[in-house]
């Protein structure tokens, strides 16, 4: 085994180097397919979602039976819903699950009753400050039922009696999650995870599911340095179930990302792993800094997504979160406005590229050693020096080469040089490949760089 | 011995959790009692002050004889003064020590003479920029005499002859300081020190004396982790005398605070110990950050109070300074305007609370270990989860618990978690106690945390 | 051997303490003498420059033969030029090398031809944005010829035929560099280096040559702690030649400065060594901070002067760059406006003083140990305390003494105390000498401080 860059992937086969238009459209297409499905913490919705994703990525679907103890938690019953509506005295459905699955509080118990408006309203949830959107609401761990609707529609309901029907079942069954392991040259793994439990919310998290599925499709066809593990699981309990079933293999995870809300135009936002100084944290901060005008890098906190579980003290895996707008900060968050209009192919493409750039550092980083460490090499003699630069050696093409040569002491990795130079890793990688091709650079040692 | 919090003090017995109104009034009352006494570097004024403080705190009064060598210094003679005045030709006392002991330059030699105004003025000190206040002035180490008065009164003195009398004595005797040691579970000590040599200046330092006396009263009735040593000594030479007499026991001092000027509404100000990164420095910065809108944390410098002596290189004790307004920065400083109007019960109470909060960290910090380290515990199942929070897990009451659980790896102290969470230590302590009560947290190891 | 300051140099013999007016005039005088010489990468111009510098500093002139391989480079042929001009049809010289040696592209091949204006213009270089200055241009490694002139003069050339003559030769010979080693008490060396290849550019780098020559003159007459090595070599290849010839002795270089562009009123600018945290980097940042209102401290980058070669990974010498205005940022840079009007004696003097201040730290730093570590000494008793200071101990003269005493634990160097106190090193050195004279301070250990 060797760390020469070219051995594992041909020059140019960078995950961050993609046809942005094509990949954006492809991710968007998958989102559109997943969007209408009514998912929940467990049930057919998740299963159907995983099955459709299997067309892109060779997922294994795991089933964890209801009642299974996973650490402090117990796998709940499946929730499956057939129909749900509120019907007025005229027999008209004033709210209908068929129009939008957000209309039913997720995981509602079944109900079939006729109620006065006043009584019904206790079970109706709206957003008075956003009177035209339906809120997303769930009640996984307390038995309850409810409907969600726009505030305006709720106000328009006349007094009277209403028939309410939620034809749903809570049955023993299993919680489903999808997993795919791509084997690379190393057993060391990169964990890529997205939550799969939300119903029709496009950004949160059809976008994460679709992006990772298509990234996985691409990776599955490549030879990589790292192994890549993709996990698509219901938030919190799904991640905990995965951790419980893989407790003794998690030490293979050297880097990881939770991927969610990647289709809007905000951010990008990176939230650091619990370790706070993991290699992935440095790499993500570096990539975002060079990819966007105003990236946001947040410290870890125990509020968020499944990085909370991966980073729980018993595991402390180096897993951060990649998002565009930070969850909870955009008005569309957890409402019917998080729909297929809200996510855009161009934002999906740029998210894909940033995640690819991050993985490219993991894949391509190595410790270059200059073959000419004493003084600079005479780049002009090697045909490598761009003469026509104002101010002498200042041309950008020269600058990247000079940084690589200056740092290439065999102990410093190319990524560390990129951090110091404050230049994109990809630029230094291109320069390194050029120098290597001219015999001025070699990779140091046989083993790829894996942070402890 | 164990570090379980409850073993040493009952829940709620936090020094920072006090009835603010009551403690403010109580401290103010003691200030009012100490204020009129004419203190100096050595003499009956200090002794009388210590005796009155003994009603609150069981002080031992130590006497160091005149002439004793303490490191580079020699204990001076006592100064005792009976009366002092300037009398005009009409026999009226135009300046009288009985009205304000600042009128006499502290430690003045005796004088009895009749002088022309021009000659007298060479011995009169005023503040032209603050024409209505009397300055505080002393001359400990050069024999001299003088009067201090308002600039306006000085200007109003007509030409003529004046009788001046300072009936004071410099006699062999002793320098007095007060000391109280409260024994805790540990021999490790917290040093709390205030200077006692200033005459009628309410903030500087009747306020520090009174606050510490009443804090000592409270601590004397508690079971504590640390031992607490209170020292009330004349500034510089008093601290040096204490150090000289306790030279080989000072290594027990693990944390310390010099307390002075704690009754005005400024600051709060914390000046770091000479070490600069002592645990007390981190704790004080944390507490002030959460207790006040614009706290000031200053680096160590060799200008100030007795932290200079405690922090001299031969000792290098981790002793910082707690003040409200920084000394020398408020116009009342070292003038008759530093009087009983200048200090306020509410400021004394908030100073007391902040110092209490600092000590609470020392007392209560421990290394929590989650009993449920793999994934988060299901807080809802344990009756610990506050559901009704906008945005999911974001409620403040949940947040503190989640931070504790996330940090509770058995290696990180609760204070370190509080620093990282940027939440008040007391909030995390409350959350930790709640989790402990539900069996989700235990204290790690038997020994309390003592920073080296 | 001992580190007592007085042993090596008498008090007051600080390099930074100079008669500014005298030294400024002296440096300017040498610049004026060196300015007219037409230097290049190799040839008589460099030799003549070194010979004139020998009147100030006892340089050895080394010759490296044409064709010698020095690491990745080959020593080029000498370039010597006798005359060069462009003559119009009327026989008038419209451009003449005799008026300004910038008129000829440096290292031009010989040419003798008659050309139409259109053809001639392909060989003429101007600066359209600065139409009244002649650019400096060179072509060391590609055979070419050219003239440089003001844009205005170029535009004024009428159509017609022009005779062009460059009477220059490229012959085997040698590349010359000058070197002087002043032996101090230690074999450890301070490297001071300036490039010598530029023709008539006063700031870049007659100023650096002249300043270092006169600094060397002064050092040559002193007893110093360090040995001082002065190197005056053509940029890049000259430094590489010196490195190649001294490859196994470079580890003696403990600190170093490249000195260039020190005669203008900008900056001062310090560029850190490749190490980034070398002692010289800290010292230079400290000195500049106290010497100038808005100093600029830059991180290392592989663009610049010979710090690139000294800092190449095979050597990694701790060599930074001292400049006034950063190269490339002032409009006079590499033009005929970088002339004897542009550099001023007062700026040369302040550059000399700052470099002297830097070297003074290297020479004078030591680890003071207070003889009175327990509590402060009673400065008043020792006649060292300035009483008349507002606010007590705050007088500047006291402050420096108190900082020295507070830091003098025998482990901390005076420079480290100066960094912490944020006071000029020279002030603390004066205080230390005063305390030492009064028996309150001693130097710790026998060995001078040499950073690894």
PDB file of N, CA, C and O in Angstrom, chain B residues 69 71-74 137 141-142 236 240 243 247 273-276 300-303 308-309 311-315 327 333, chain C residues 370 372-379 381-382 385 387-388 391 393-394 398-399 402-403 405-409 412 420 440:
ATOM      1  N   UNK B  69      11.957  42.024  62.047  1.00  0.00           N
ATOM      2  CA  UNK B  69      12.308  41.999  60.632  1.00  0.00           C
ATOM      3  C   UNK B  69      11.381  41.018  59.914  1.00  0.00           C
ATOM      4  O   UNK B  69      11.253  39.859  60.332  1.00  0.00           O
ATOM      5  N   UNK B  71      11.128  39.668  56.220  1.00  0.00           N
ATOM      6  CA  UNK B  71      11.787  39.721  54.920  1.00  0.00           C
ATOM      7  C   UNK B  71      12.537  41.058  54.784  1.00  0.00           C
ATOM      8  O   UNK B  71      13.328  41.381  55.659  1.00  0.00           O
ATOM      9  N   UNK B  72      12.281  41.826  53.751  1.00  0.00           N
ATOM     10  CA  UNK B  72      13.075  43.041  53.531  1.00  0.00           C
ATOM     11  C   UNK B  72      12.587  44.228  54.385  1.00  0.00           C
ATOM     12  O   UNK B  72      13.122  45.325  54.273  1.00  0.00           O
ATOM     13  N   UNK B  73      11.558  44.006  55.184  1.00  0.00           N
ATOM     14  CA  UNK B  73      10.913  45.111  55.885  1.00  0.00           C
ATOM     15  C   UNK B  73      11.093  44.999  57.397  1.00  0.00           C
ATOM     16  O   UNK B  73      11.347  43.932  57.932  1.00  0.00           O
ATOM     17  N   UNK B  74      10.876  46.131  58.091  1.00  0.00           N
ATOM     18  CA  UNK B  74      10.928  46.163  59.552  1.00  0.00           C
ATOM     19  C   UNK B  74       9.588  46.691  60.064  1.00  0.00           C
ATOM     20  O   UNK B  74       9.091  47.708  59.559  1.00  0.00           O
ATOM     21  N   UNK B 137      -4.153  61.092  52.774  1.00  0.00           N
ATOM     22  CA  UNK B 137      -2.695  61.135  52.570  1.00  0.00           C
ATOM     23  C   UNK B 137      -2.013  60.487  53.756  1.00  0.00           C
ATOM     24  O   UNK B 137      -2.471  60.598  54.887  1.00  0.00           O
ATOM     25  N   UNK B 141       6.775  56.072  55.885  1.00  0.00           N
ATOM     26  CA  UNK B 141       8.199  55.733  55.962  1.00  0.00           C
ATOM     27  C   UNK B 141       9.106  56.956  55.916  1.00  0.00           C
ATOM     28  O   UNK B 141      10.311  56.817  55.917  1.00  0.00           O
ATOM     29  N   UNK B 142       8.526  58.166  55.896  1.00  0.00           N
ATOM     30  CA  UNK B 142       9.316  59.388  56.039  1.00  0.00           C
ATOM     31  C   UNK B 142       8.659  60.236  57.107  1.00  0.00           C
ATOM     32  O   UNK B 142       7.471  60.545  57.006  1.00  0.00           O
ATOM     33  N   UNK B 236       0.534  45.755  52.309  1.00  0.00           N
ATOM     34  CA  UNK B 236       1.959  45.529  52.055  1.00  0.00           C
ATOM     35  C   UNK B 236       2.633  44.921  53.276  1.00  0.00           C
ATOM     36  O   UNK B 236       2.789  43.698  53.352  1.00  0.00           O
ATOM     37  N   UNK B 240       3.056  41.064  54.203  1.00  0.00           N
ATOM     38  CA  UNK B 240       4.424  40.512  54.260  1.00  0.00           C
ATOM     39  C   UNK B 240       4.679  39.893  55.630  1.00  0.00           C
ATOM     40  O   UNK B 240       5.308  38.829  55.736  1.00  0.00           O
ATOM     41  N   UNK B 243       2.975  36.599  55.646  1.00  0.00           N
ATOM     42  CA  UNK B 243       3.737  35.644  54.832  1.00  0.00           C
ATOM     43  C   UNK B 243       4.982  35.180  55.581  1.00  0.00           C
ATOM     44  O   UNK B 243       5.324  33.990  55.557  1.00  0.00           O
ATOM     45  N   UNK B 247       5.463  31.223  56.361  1.00  0.00           N
ATOM     46  CA  UNK B 247       6.185  30.965  55.123  1.00  0.00           C
ATOM     47  C   UNK B 247       6.075  29.517  54.644  1.00  0.00           C
ATOM     48  O   UNK B 247       5.987  29.254  53.451  1.00  0.00           O
ATOM     49  N   UNK B 273      -4.361  36.494  39.078  1.00  0.00           N
ATOM     50  CA  UNK B 273      -3.171  36.204  39.862  1.00  0.00           C
ATOM     51  C   UNK B 273      -1.941  36.284  38.966  1.00  0.00           C
ATOM     52  O   UNK B 273      -2.045  36.278  37.738  1.00  0.00           O
ATOM     53  N   UNK B 274      -0.784  36.335  39.598  1.00  0.00           N
ATOM     54  CA  UNK B 274       0.459  36.388  38.827  1.00  0.00           C
ATOM     55  C   UNK B 274       0.586  35.201  37.877  1.00  0.00           C
ATOM     56  O   UNK B 274       1.136  35.327  36.782  1.00  0.00           O
ATOM     57  N   UNK B 275       0.056  34.055  38.259  1.00  0.00           N
ATOM     58  CA  UNK B 275       0.148  32.887  37.371  1.00  0.00           C
ATOM     59  C   UNK B 275      -0.613  33.118  36.071  1.00  0.00           C
ATOM     60  O   UNK B 275      -0.257  32.591  35.028  1.00  0.00           O
ATOM     61  N   UNK B 276      -1.717  33.846  36.183  1.00  0.00           N
ATOM     62  CA  UNK B 276      -2.441  34.234  34.974  1.00  0.00           C
ATOM     63  C   UNK B 276      -3.400  33.180  34.465  1.00  0.00           C
ATOM     64  O   UNK B 276      -4.347  33.499  33.747  1.00  0.00           O
ATOM     65  N   UNK B 300      -2.624  40.287  35.442  1.00  0.00           N
ATOM     66  CA  UNK B 300      -1.824  40.655  36.606  1.00  0.00           C
ATOM     67  C   UNK B 300      -0.882  41.804  36.261  1.00  0.00           C
ATOM     68  O   UNK B 300      -0.396  41.906  35.138  1.00  0.00           O
ATOM     69  N   UNK B 301      -0.663  42.667  37.222  1.00  0.00           N
ATOM     70  CA  UNK B 301       0.421  43.637  37.125  1.00  0.00           C
ATOM     71  C   UNK B 301       0.933  43.847  38.537  1.00  0.00           C
ATOM     72  O   UNK B 301       0.221  43.563  39.499  1.00  0.00           O
ATOM     73  N   UNK B 302       2.146  44.330  38.689  1.00  0.00           N
ATOM     74  CA  UNK B 302       2.694  44.463  40.042  1.00  0.00           C
ATOM     75  C   UNK B 302       2.291  45.769  40.713  1.00  0.00           C
ATOM     76  O   UNK B 302       2.988  46.237  41.604  1.00  0.00           O
ATOM     77  N   UNK B 303       1.211  46.361  40.285  1.00  0.00           N
ATOM     78  CA  UNK B 303       0.624  47.532  40.926  1.00  0.00           C
ATOM     79  C   UNK B 303      -0.731  47.095  41.465  1.00  0.00           C
ATOM     80  O   UNK B 303      -1.495  46.461  40.741  1.00  0.00           O
ATOM     81  N   UNK B 308       0.152  41.492  45.153  1.00  0.00           N
ATOM     82  CA  UNK B 308       1.566  41.694  44.831  1.00  0.00           C
ATOM     83  C   UNK B 308       2.463  40.890  45.761  1.00  0.00           C
ATOM     84  O   UNK B 308       3.493  40.357  45.346  1.00  0.00           O
ATOM     85  N   UNK B 309       2.079  40.868  47.040  1.00  0.00           N
ATOM     86  CA  UNK B 309       2.915  40.153  48.017  1.00  0.00           C
ATOM     87  C   UNK B 309       2.651  38.654  47.937  1.00  0.00           C
ATOM     88  O   UNK B 309       3.585  37.854  47.913  1.00  0.00           O
ATOM     89  N   UNK B 311       1.692  37.106  45.510  1.00  0.00           N
ATOM     90  CA  UNK B 311       2.192  36.641  44.220  1.00  0.00           C
ATOM     91  C   UNK B 311       3.661  36.948  43.996  1.00  0.00           C
ATOM     92  O   UNK B 311       4.138  36.809  42.877  1.00  0.00           O
ATOM     93  N   UNK B 312       4.384  37.379  45.005  1.00  0.00           N
ATOM     94  CA  UNK B 312       5.825  37.626  44.807  1.00  0.00           C
ATOM     95  C   UNK B 312       6.487  36.297  44.440  1.00  0.00           C
ATOM     96  O   UNK B 312       6.006  35.226  44.806  1.00  0.00           O
ATOM     97  N   UNK B 313       7.580  36.353  43.669  1.00  0.00           N
ATOM     98  CA  UNK B 313       8.062  35.118  43.047  1.00  0.00           C
ATOM     99  C   UNK B 313       8.404  34.006  44.034  1.00  0.00           C
ATOM    100  O   UNK B 313       8.294  32.822  43.683  1.00  0.00           O
ATOM    101  N   UNK B 314       8.771  34.360  45.235  1.00  0.00           N
ATOM    102  CA  UNK B 314       9.075  33.317  46.214  1.00  0.00           C
ATOM    103  C   UNK B 314       7.850  32.561  46.688  1.00  0.00           C
ATOM    104  O   UNK B 314       7.960  31.451  47.217  1.00  0.00           O
ATOM    105  N   UNK B 315       6.673  33.142  46.530  1.00  0.00           N
ATOM    106  CA  UNK B 315       5.436  32.479  46.944  1.00  0.00           C
ATOM    107  C   UNK B 315       4.586  32.089  45.733  1.00  0.00           C
ATOM    108  O   UNK B 315       4.141  30.968  45.600  1.00  0.00           O
ATOM    109  N   UNK B 327      -9.552  50.284  41.511  1.00  0.00           N
ATOM    110  CA  UNK B 327      -8.978  51.341  42.353  1.00  0.00           C
ATOM    111  C   UNK B 327      -8.331  52.423  41.492  1.00  0.00           C
ATOM    112  O   UNK B 327      -7.756  52.132  40.449  1.00  0.00           O
ATOM    113  N   UNK B 333     -12.116  57.922  45.020  1.00  0.00           N
ATOM    114  CA  UNK B 333     -10.981  57.133  45.517  1.00  0.00           C
ATOM    115  C   UNK B 333     -10.028  57.982  46.356  1.00  0.00           C
ATOM    116  O   UNK B 333      -9.596  59.041  45.938  1.00  0.00           O
TER     117      UNK B 333
ATOM    118  N   UNK C 370      15.629  37.604  41.641  1.00  0.00           N
ATOM    119  CA  UNK C 370      15.558  38.578  42.725  1.00  0.00           C
ATOM    120  C   UNK C 370      16.274  38.015  43.946  1.00  0.00           C
ATOM    121  O   UNK C 370      16.167  36.826  44.242  1.00  0.00           O
ATOM    122  N   UNK C 372      15.420  39.028  46.707  1.00  0.00           N
ATOM    123  CA  UNK C 372      14.394  39.297  47.714  1.00  0.00           C
ATOM    124  C   UNK C 372      13.063  38.843  47.144  1.00  0.00           C
ATOM    125  O   UNK C 372      12.241  39.646  46.747  1.00  0.00           O
ATOM    126  N   UNK C 373      12.909  37.539  47.094  1.00  0.00           N
ATOM    127  CA  UNK C 373      11.765  36.966  46.389  1.00  0.00           C
ATOM    128  C   UNK C 373      10.513  36.867  47.226  1.00  0.00           C
ATOM    129  O   UNK C 373       9.447  36.597  46.694  1.00  0.00           O
ATOM    130  N   UNK C 374      10.661  37.002  48.515  1.00  0.00           N
ATOM    131  CA  UNK C 374       9.513  36.802  49.404  1.00  0.00           C
ATOM    132  C   UNK C 374       8.931  38.151  49.775  1.00  0.00           C
ATOM    133  O   UNK C 374       9.448  38.832  50.652  1.00  0.00           O
ATOM    134  N   UNK C 375       7.839  38.498  49.170  1.00  0.00           N
ATOM    135  CA  UNK C 375       7.323  39.846  49.292  1.00  0.00           C
ATOM    136  C   UNK C 375       8.199  40.776  48.471  1.00  0.00           C
ATOM    137  O   UNK C 375       9.294  40.412  48.028  1.00  0.00           O
ATOM    138  N   UNK C 376       7.687  41.976  48.235  1.00  0.00           N
ATOM    139  CA  UNK C 376       8.514  42.950  47.530  1.00  0.00           C
ATOM    140  C   UNK C 376       9.611  43.454  48.450  1.00  0.00           C
ATOM    141  O   UNK C 376       9.418  43.534  49.658  1.00  0.00           O
ATOM    142  N   UNK C 377      10.753  43.833  47.885  1.00  0.00           N
ATOM    143  CA  UNK C 377      11.701  44.575  48.710  1.00  0.00           C
ATOM    144  C   UNK C 377      11.138  45.974  48.992  1.00  0.00           C
ATOM    145  O   UNK C 377      10.281  46.474  48.264  1.00  0.00           O
ATOM    146  N   UNK C 378      11.614  46.555  50.086  1.00  0.00           N
ATOM    147  CA  UNK C 378      11.153  47.907  50.437  1.00  0.00           C
ATOM    148  C   UNK C 378      11.973  48.908  49.630  1.00  0.00           C
ATOM    149  O   UNK C 378      13.007  49.402  50.078  1.00  0.00           O
ATOM    150  N   UNK C 379      11.493  49.205  48.428  1.00  0.00           N
ATOM    151  CA  UNK C 379      12.289  50.013  47.498  1.00  0.00           C
ATOM    152  C   UNK C 379      12.702  51.346  48.108  1.00  0.00           C
ATOM    153  O   UNK C 379      13.803  51.844  47.847  1.00  0.00           O
ATOM    154  N   UNK C 381      13.486  52.128  51.169  1.00  0.00           N
ATOM    155  CA  UNK C 381      14.658  51.926  52.009  1.00  0.00           C
ATOM    156  C   UNK C 381      15.938  51.823  51.186  1.00  0.00           C
ATOM    157  O   UNK C 381      17.011  52.241  51.625  1.00  0.00           O
ATOM    158  N   UNK C 382      15.821  51.274  49.985  1.00  0.00           N
ATOM    159  CA  UNK C 382      16.990  51.126  49.114  1.00  0.00           C
ATOM    160  C   UNK C 382      17.217  52.361  48.254  1.00  0.00           C
ATOM    161  O   UNK C 382      18.093  52.358  47.392  1.00  0.00           O
ATOM    162  N   UNK C 385      12.686  54.077  45.329  1.00  0.00           N
ATOM    163  CA  UNK C 385      11.260  54.301  45.119  1.00  0.00           C
ATOM    164  C   UNK C 385      10.971  55.763  44.839  1.00  0.00           C
ATOM    165  O   UNK C 385      11.345  56.645  45.612  1.00  0.00           O
ATOM    166  N   UNK C 387       8.664  58.479  45.135  1.00  0.00           N
ATOM    167  CA  UNK C 387       7.450  58.681  45.924  1.00  0.00           C
ATOM    168  C   UNK C 387       6.376  59.493  45.207  1.00  0.00           C
ATOM    169  O   UNK C 387       5.194  59.186  45.253  1.00  0.00           O
ATOM    170  N   UNK C 388       6.794  60.565  44.574  1.00  0.00           N
ATOM    171  CA  UNK C 388       5.804  61.515  44.067  1.00  0.00           C
ATOM    172  C   UNK C 388       5.128  60.999  42.814  1.00  0.00           C
ATOM    173  O   UNK C 388       5.379  61.455  41.713  1.00  0.00           O
ATOM    174  N   UNK C 391      -1.406  58.282  42.652  1.00  0.00           N
ATOM    175  CA  UNK C 391      -1.978  56.935  42.740  1.00  0.00           C
ATOM    176  C   UNK C 391      -1.044  55.920  43.328  1.00  0.00           C
ATOM    177  O   UNK C 391      -1.191  54.733  43.125  1.00  0.00           O
ATOM    178  N   UNK C 393       2.004  53.631  43.738  1.00  0.00           N
ATOM    179  CA  UNK C 393       3.191  53.004  43.182  1.00  0.00           C
ATOM    180  C   UNK C 393       3.239  53.094  41.666  1.00  0.00           C
ATOM    181  O   UNK C 393       3.980  52.377  41.018  1.00  0.00           O
ATOM    182  N   UNK C 394       2.442  53.968  41.085  1.00  0.00           N
ATOM    183  CA  UNK C 394       2.250  53.917  39.649  1.00  0.00           C
ATOM    184  C   UNK C 394       3.287  54.608  38.795  1.00  0.00           C
ATOM    185  O   UNK C 394       3.206  54.559  37.576  1.00  0.00           O
ATOM    186  N   UNK C 398       9.031  53.416  38.802  1.00  0.00           N
ATOM    187  CA  UNK C 398       8.777  52.318  39.733  1.00  0.00           C
ATOM    188  C   UNK C 398       8.237  51.091  39.005  1.00  0.00           C
ATOM    189  O   UNK C 398       8.559  49.958  39.344  1.00  0.00           O
ATOM    190  N   UNK C 399       7.390  51.354  38.029  1.00  0.00           N
ATOM    191  CA  UNK C 399       6.685  50.267  37.360  1.00  0.00           C
ATOM    192  C   UNK C 399       7.661  49.263  36.745  1.00  0.00           C
ATOM    193  O   UNK C 399       7.503  48.051  36.897  1.00  0.00           O
ATOM    194  N   UNK C 402       9.214  47.221  39.460  1.00  0.00           N
ATOM    195  CA  UNK C 402       8.285  46.257  40.052  1.00  0.00           C
ATOM    196  C   UNK C 402       8.041  45.079  39.111  1.00  0.00           C
ATOM    197  O   UNK C 402       7.920  43.931  39.546  1.00  0.00           O
ATOM    198  N   UNK C 403       7.970  45.350  37.823  1.00  0.00           N
ATOM    199  CA  UNK C 403       7.802  44.248  36.869  1.00  0.00           C
ATOM    200  C   UNK C 403       9.015  43.322  36.893  1.00  0.00           C
ATOM    201  O   UNK C 403       8.877  42.093  36.866  1.00  0.00           O
ATOM    202  N   UNK C 405      11.117  42.824  39.340  1.00  0.00           N
ATOM    203  CA  UNK C 405      11.137  42.080  40.596  1.00  0.00           C
ATOM    204  C   UNK C 405      10.063  40.995  40.604  1.00  0.00           C
ATOM    205  O   UNK C 405      10.273  39.885  41.093  1.00  0.00           O
ATOM    206  N   UNK C 406       8.906  41.334  40.066  1.00  0.00           N
ATOM    207  CA  UNK C 406       7.813  40.367  40.058  1.00  0.00           C
ATOM    208  C   UNK C 406       8.134  39.168  39.166  1.00  0.00           C
ATOM    209  O   UNK C 406       7.728  38.047  39.439  1.00  0.00           O
ATOM    210  N   UNK C 407       8.887  39.428  38.110  1.00  0.00           N
ATOM    211  CA  UNK C 407       9.181  38.342  37.180  1.00  0.00           C
ATOM    212  C   UNK C 407      10.472  37.607  37.485  1.00  0.00           C
ATOM    213  O   UNK C 407      10.708  36.527  36.939  1.00  0.00           O
ATOM    214  N   UNK C 408      11.296  38.181  38.374  1.00  0.00           N
ATOM    215  CA  UNK C 408      12.676  37.692  38.520  1.00  0.00           C
ATOM    216  C   UNK C 408      12.734  36.430  39.358  1.00  0.00           C
ATOM    217  O   UNK C 408      13.333  36.402  40.433  1.00  0.00           O
ATOM    218  N   UNK C 409      12.140  35.375  38.853  1.00  0.00           N
ATOM    219  CA  UNK C 409      12.119  34.109  39.586  1.00  0.00           C
ATOM    220  C   UNK C 409      13.256  33.186  39.167  1.00  0.00           C
ATOM    221  O   UNK C 409      13.310  32.034  39.587  1.00  0.00           O
ATOM    222  N   UNK C 412      12.467  32.954  34.310  1.00  0.00           N
ATOM    223  CA  UNK C 412      11.847  33.760  33.267  1.00  0.00           C
ATOM    224  C   UNK C 412      12.888  34.758  32.793  1.00  0.00           C
ATOM    225  O   UNK C 412      13.580  35.361  33.605  1.00  0.00           O
ATOM    226  N   UNK C 420       5.407  40.346  28.838  1.00  0.00           N
ATOM    227  CA  UNK C 420       4.241  40.309  29.715  1.00  0.00           C
ATOM    228  C   UNK C 420       3.877  41.705  30.210  1.00  0.00           C
ATOM    229  O   UNK C 420       2.695  42.055  30.280  1.00  0.00           O
ATOM    230  N   UNK C 440      19.776  43.884  44.567  1.00  0.00           N
ATOM    231  CA  UNK C 440      18.446  43.274  44.641  1.00  0.00           C
ATOM    232  C   UNK C 440      18.198  42.262  43.527  1.00  0.00           C
ATOM    233  O   UNK C 440      17.143  41.638  43.475  1.00  0.00           O
TER     234      UNK C 440
END
